[in-house]
Amino acid sequence: MTTTELAEARERSTPPPGGDSAAGQRPAGLLRPFLWSFAAVVVLQMIGALAGLAPLLAVVELGRTLLSPGPIDHGHVRFTVLAGVVGLFVRLVCTAASSGIGHLLDVRVQLSFRRRLAARLGRAPIGWFSGRRTGELAKVVGEDVSAVHPFIAHTPGELVAAFVVPLVSLVYLFAVDWRLTLITLIPVVLAVALVPLMMIPARLREQQEFDGAMGRLSSAAVEFVQGIAVVKAFGGGERAHRRFRAAADDFVGVFYRWVRGVSAIAAGMQLALSPPFVLLVVLIGGAALITTGGMAPADLLPFLLLGLGLTAPVAALGHGFDDLQAARRAVGRIGDVLAVRPLPEPAHPAAPRGHRVELRGVHFGYEADHEVLRGIDLVLEPGTVTALVGPSGSGKSTLVQLLPRFFDPTRGSVTLGGVDLRELGSRRLHRMVSFVFQDVRLLRASVADNIALAVPHADLDDVVRAAWQANIHDRILQLPRGYATVIGEEAGLSGGEAQRISLARALLADAPVVVLDEATAFADPQTERAVRRTLAALKGDRTIVVIAHRLETVADADLVVMLDNGSIVERGEPAELLARGGRFAAFWQAHRSALRPLLADETTPHGGVSQGDESR
Amino acid sequence: MIGMLLRVLGHQYARPVRRTLALMTTTAVAEGLSYALLVPVLRALLGSTPEDAWPWLIAFGAAVAVYAVLRYVSDLSGFRVGTTLLRGMYHRLGDHLARLPLGWYGTDRVGEVSVLAGRGLLQAMSVIAHLLAPFVSACVTPLTIVVVMFAFDARMGLAALAAVPVVAGLWRWTGRSMAAADAERAERDREATGRVIEYLQAQPVLRAGGRTAERFGLLDDALHGLQRASRRTVLSALPGVVGLTLTVQAMFTVLLILGAYLALGGAIGTAEVLAILVLAARCADPLLSLSDIGGRLRGARAELARLDALLRTEPLPQAREPIQPAGHDVELASVTFRHGGRTVLDDVSLSVPAGQRLAVVGPSGAGKSTLLQLLARFHDVEAGAVRVGGVDVRAISTEALMAQIAIVFQDVYLFDGTIEENVRLGRPDADEAQVRAVAAAARLDEVIERLPGGWATNVGEGGALLSGGERQRVSIARALLKNAPVVLLDEVTSALDPVNEAAVHEGIERLMAGRTVVMVAHRMRTVQHADRVVFVDGGRIVEEGTHDELLRRGGRYADFWSVSPASAAGE
């Protein structure tokens, strides 16, 4: 099996795309492998919580023995005390083990969640990203996964303890005295009665607003730091950027509303469950029963000791309530990201023959009602350079982005070597098509790794050769640790240098289809030279598409394609097109006249494009 | 911890915080003292005359009422103070970030600050609203109860008291031993956040390179590192938790055994023993919750420490008696500047008279952009002086300096908002006609006409929804609107295609007219109109003169010129 096939096989093993693929990706589904650990956490917690009752019961039994008339049975007292001590020890061991296992489990689950999220995001259509903010997505992978912590590490055990312990205590207390049991439950009933107030629609809406405001604040913070230079230049000195402040004010406002709504209720709940109040209720009830002769004095003890135990888990639930709500909402957001449909992978990937690229009747729009490409028919032959020209907004960048399948066309097809891109496995596609200069991003990694991005196991010799061809080798040698220098940590590179690294990437990737956006290739003379050298080096059997801005590039191309408003308006050899005097010639004239004011000092204007000086 | 909290909050908030703390402590003491009344109540109820319990019960009821009022008030006060603080802190953090020198902002800061300014600050602040009250109550109430025990039986009280130093010692030890693991974890967390942001922003490149999540080792390593650090945190927390539980339970065990022994010997009344054991149970629960609260407090403490470090980073010093610059000339006098252990500029001197244009030319990494940044005081110089209008920039207030200068960068950063908002950033109080006029001058009007949303079109995060040329036009309009006498241009047109460049150039010409200009340029043709050209390499000025002079000299500049397309392509 090739790696591609392995990847496809794994892809199939998860529910097939389409239909209800989201179901298998719900966060709960990801917990299945950890089921046994969960069971251990719950069982240990339960045993520990029940064993915790033993010392309290020992005090009760001690009281009964001491208060009973007649001589005291010393042996019974000793046994009672011993039972209490053993119970304490069991509780210690079990709760510690449960908590330890729970937290370690949490750590593993978080890694698994983050990996799944990263994998999903790595396959989501690029278009999906443009509608979202980096800060919010990063928050899902980081903070939201961390926020699931109480669900994993605390809730399962504590929930069980919160139900089992009061249940057992309740049965025991009922057996002792049912009237006082009901009285003891008064604080719990009071507290529980307040819970629905926290769940009314207004509260839930406030919580959603809270999350929204927090997301906006995070985005504003990212933006604030990235745009700090602009803030400094325009923000009027000491004043922080308005948007950050606005987002912060907005957030604090939402937070205040939320807290104001919740805090009075929460304080009331806390008060109802507080030990002094519970003890007061139990003592008043007990005193009434004892003074009227309805209950033996010794029977008051279990209520004083276990009665508080009835409220403690409810209090714990109330205490962790905020966290649980936050966790629930975080899980919702994680689920949303996991439910994003990737561009579908073919079930049976086809093998392309050659690397001829063909676009047939391609239509595409980022939004349903606005087409950016309107019926493109274009063949890119191996061994040729095709130059795309046209005014900005004509669809050039969109067109080339279809080749590495950042998007699928809405109608029509793009084929590579006779195979529709949708029938091609993504790994194979990425090996065949390399893309240069689309928004150069260098990773915080060594220079060598940055160059070898597409060829992770490349020889350093090959990396150096690519760097040399891209005219960046000398500059790399000047860096503190040469090719091992970590960009962004040990050294920064200028825009032009980053572009040359990107060129070296493409040279090393050695893909048969190369897409090059020349628009940003003007950073400095060295980079311009590097582009020219690269194009010359790449030629041969490759299929090359260039979004061309320079006269030399257009003049050198085998085919010039003129785009306007999403359609091809002219195509042909450059000289032929100029001679035809059509749209391309007119566009080029406009270009040249636009440039003229800049060139006023030029004393030796040349004739036509085809004579662009190449002899330098 | 409290000290750090007060420092982070700033002195104006110290008083409300102290008041809230005092309220919390009083509440906890009231709770502990109210339990003292349990002993006489139980003595009566378990004795032969249960009716005697009623007066004591009424007293206990009154004590509980006092406790309830105190607690309710302190809870609400905590929430209120916390919220007020939160707003103040966000503003303080924002203002501080804006004052930090630009050199402070590295690539990893985005992740760190986004966490800090988002949930991080909230988590740090939640110490007050959520954790401080339980913490104070978990410490103070048991102590008060131990005192109460003493009052009734010194032997039992002594046994309970023995646990206090052990618990305190364990608490300190756990805190110290966790600090390293916590710091490591926070570090890994920051690393992972940075990698996630990088991974998201570099998606197109990574896809083109065939790197999806499984094959992007840097991210997976970071996530794995975070997992290992978290694991270590869990494991190093365990001894503390177990030790605390063990101590508290040992105390209860000792009291149980001692109580049984004393009662059997008749040395103490049965009711007293039982009441004290009930009190001991009251002691144990809050103490056991200490380990849980401890974990949460440490989480908040780590955030607090990071916030503290950030707020203690020194911004550039402000002049005590700022001087208003009189003219619009700019000057660098023997300026040396180091950054990251490297000398970026080495004894550079130049001056630009008001209304003149200086072009700065040189290879990548020569220090050209730094030179511009020093003029706008993004950093302070190591030696020498930067002067605007004859005044050292360190003696000018930030507002006054920024009012003098308009900057256009190569990488235009737009804020996520409408085009209009981004233009208005130049002068928020500009009227409609002024905004339209600069848009026309920057040829932004034709862009706006083309866009479906017009002026209200959203530009996306960083301006991603606009093309490079369109972004640049917005930035020029912004600078035109600002109408500052000194203009700094940093490779403004180098990333543009010819048509956009021509359009932008018109705007730039209008921006430069009659102003003092320093421009960094790669595109040699924009340099020709400058009154003077300096050629910078390796942090030094190697050639200086007019364009023609330098060409005739046949030195480095002439060399550079010969490979530039403007000279040779000869369009």
PDB file of N, CA and C in Angstrom, chain A residues 74-84:
ATOM      1  N   HIS A  74     -16.383  -1.509  76.508  1.00  0.00           N
ATOM      2  CA  HIS A  74     -15.111  -0.963  76.016  1.00  0.00           C
ATOM      3  C   HIS A  74     -14.690  -1.573  74.696  1.00  0.00           C
ATOM      4  N   GLY A  75     -14.933  -2.869  74.542  1.00  0.00           N
ATOM      5  CA  GLY A  75     -14.568  -3.561  73.298  1.00  0.00           C
ATOM      6  C   GLY A  75     -15.330  -2.972  72.114  1.00  0.00           C
ATOM      7  N   HIS A  76     -16.611  -2.694  72.314  1.00  0.00           N
ATOM      8  CA  HIS A  76     -17.423  -2.132  71.225  1.00  0.00           C
ATOM      9  C   HIS A  76     -16.904  -0.753  70.826  1.00  0.00           C
ATOM     10  N   VAL A  77     -16.531   0.056  71.840  1.00  0.00           N
ATOM     11  CA  VAL A  77     -15.991   1.387  71.547  1.00  0.00           C
ATOM     12  C   VAL A  77     -14.715   1.271  70.718  1.00  0.00           C
ATOM     13  N   ARG A  78     -13.849   0.333  71.132  1.00  0.00           N
ATOM     14  CA  ARG A  78     -12.592   0.165  70.410  1.00  0.00           C
ATOM     15  C   ARG A  78     -12.854  -0.232  68.948  1.00  0.00           C
ATOM     16  N   PHE A  79     -13.782  -1.168  68.762  1.00  0.00           N
ATOM     17  CA  PHE A  79     -14.112  -1.629  67.408  1.00  0.00           C
ATOM     18  C   PHE A  79     -14.665  -0.470  66.573  1.00  0.00           C
ATOM     19  N   THR A  80     -15.530   0.329  67.193  1.00  0.00           N
ATOM     20  CA  THR A  80     -16.135   1.458  66.486  1.00  0.00           C
ATOM     21  C   THR A  80     -15.065   2.428  65.994  1.00  0.00           C
ATOM     22  N   VAL A  81     -14.160   2.752  66.920  1.00  0.00           N
ATOM     23  CA  VAL A  81     -13.096   3.695  66.556  1.00  0.00           C
ATOM     24  C   VAL A  81     -12.242   3.125  65.436  1.00  0.00           C
ATOM     25  N   LEU A  82     -11.902   1.833  65.540  1.00  0.00           N
ATOM     26  CA  LEU A  82     -11.075   1.189  64.512  1.00  0.00           C
ATOM     27  C   LEU A  82     -11.777   1.229  63.143  1.00  0.00           C
ATOM     28  N   ALA A  83     -13.078   0.938  63.149  1.00  0.00           N
ATOM     29  CA  ALA A  83     -13.840   0.940  61.890  1.00  0.00           C
ATOM     30  C   ALA A  83     -13.780   2.333  61.252  1.00  0.00           C
ATOM     31  N   GLY A  84     -13.901   3.355  62.105  1.00  0.00           N
ATOM     32  CA  GLY A  84     -13.831   4.719  61.587  1.00  0.00           C
ATOM     33  C   GLY A  84     -12.483   5.012  60.952  1.00  0.00           C
TER      34      GLY A  84
END
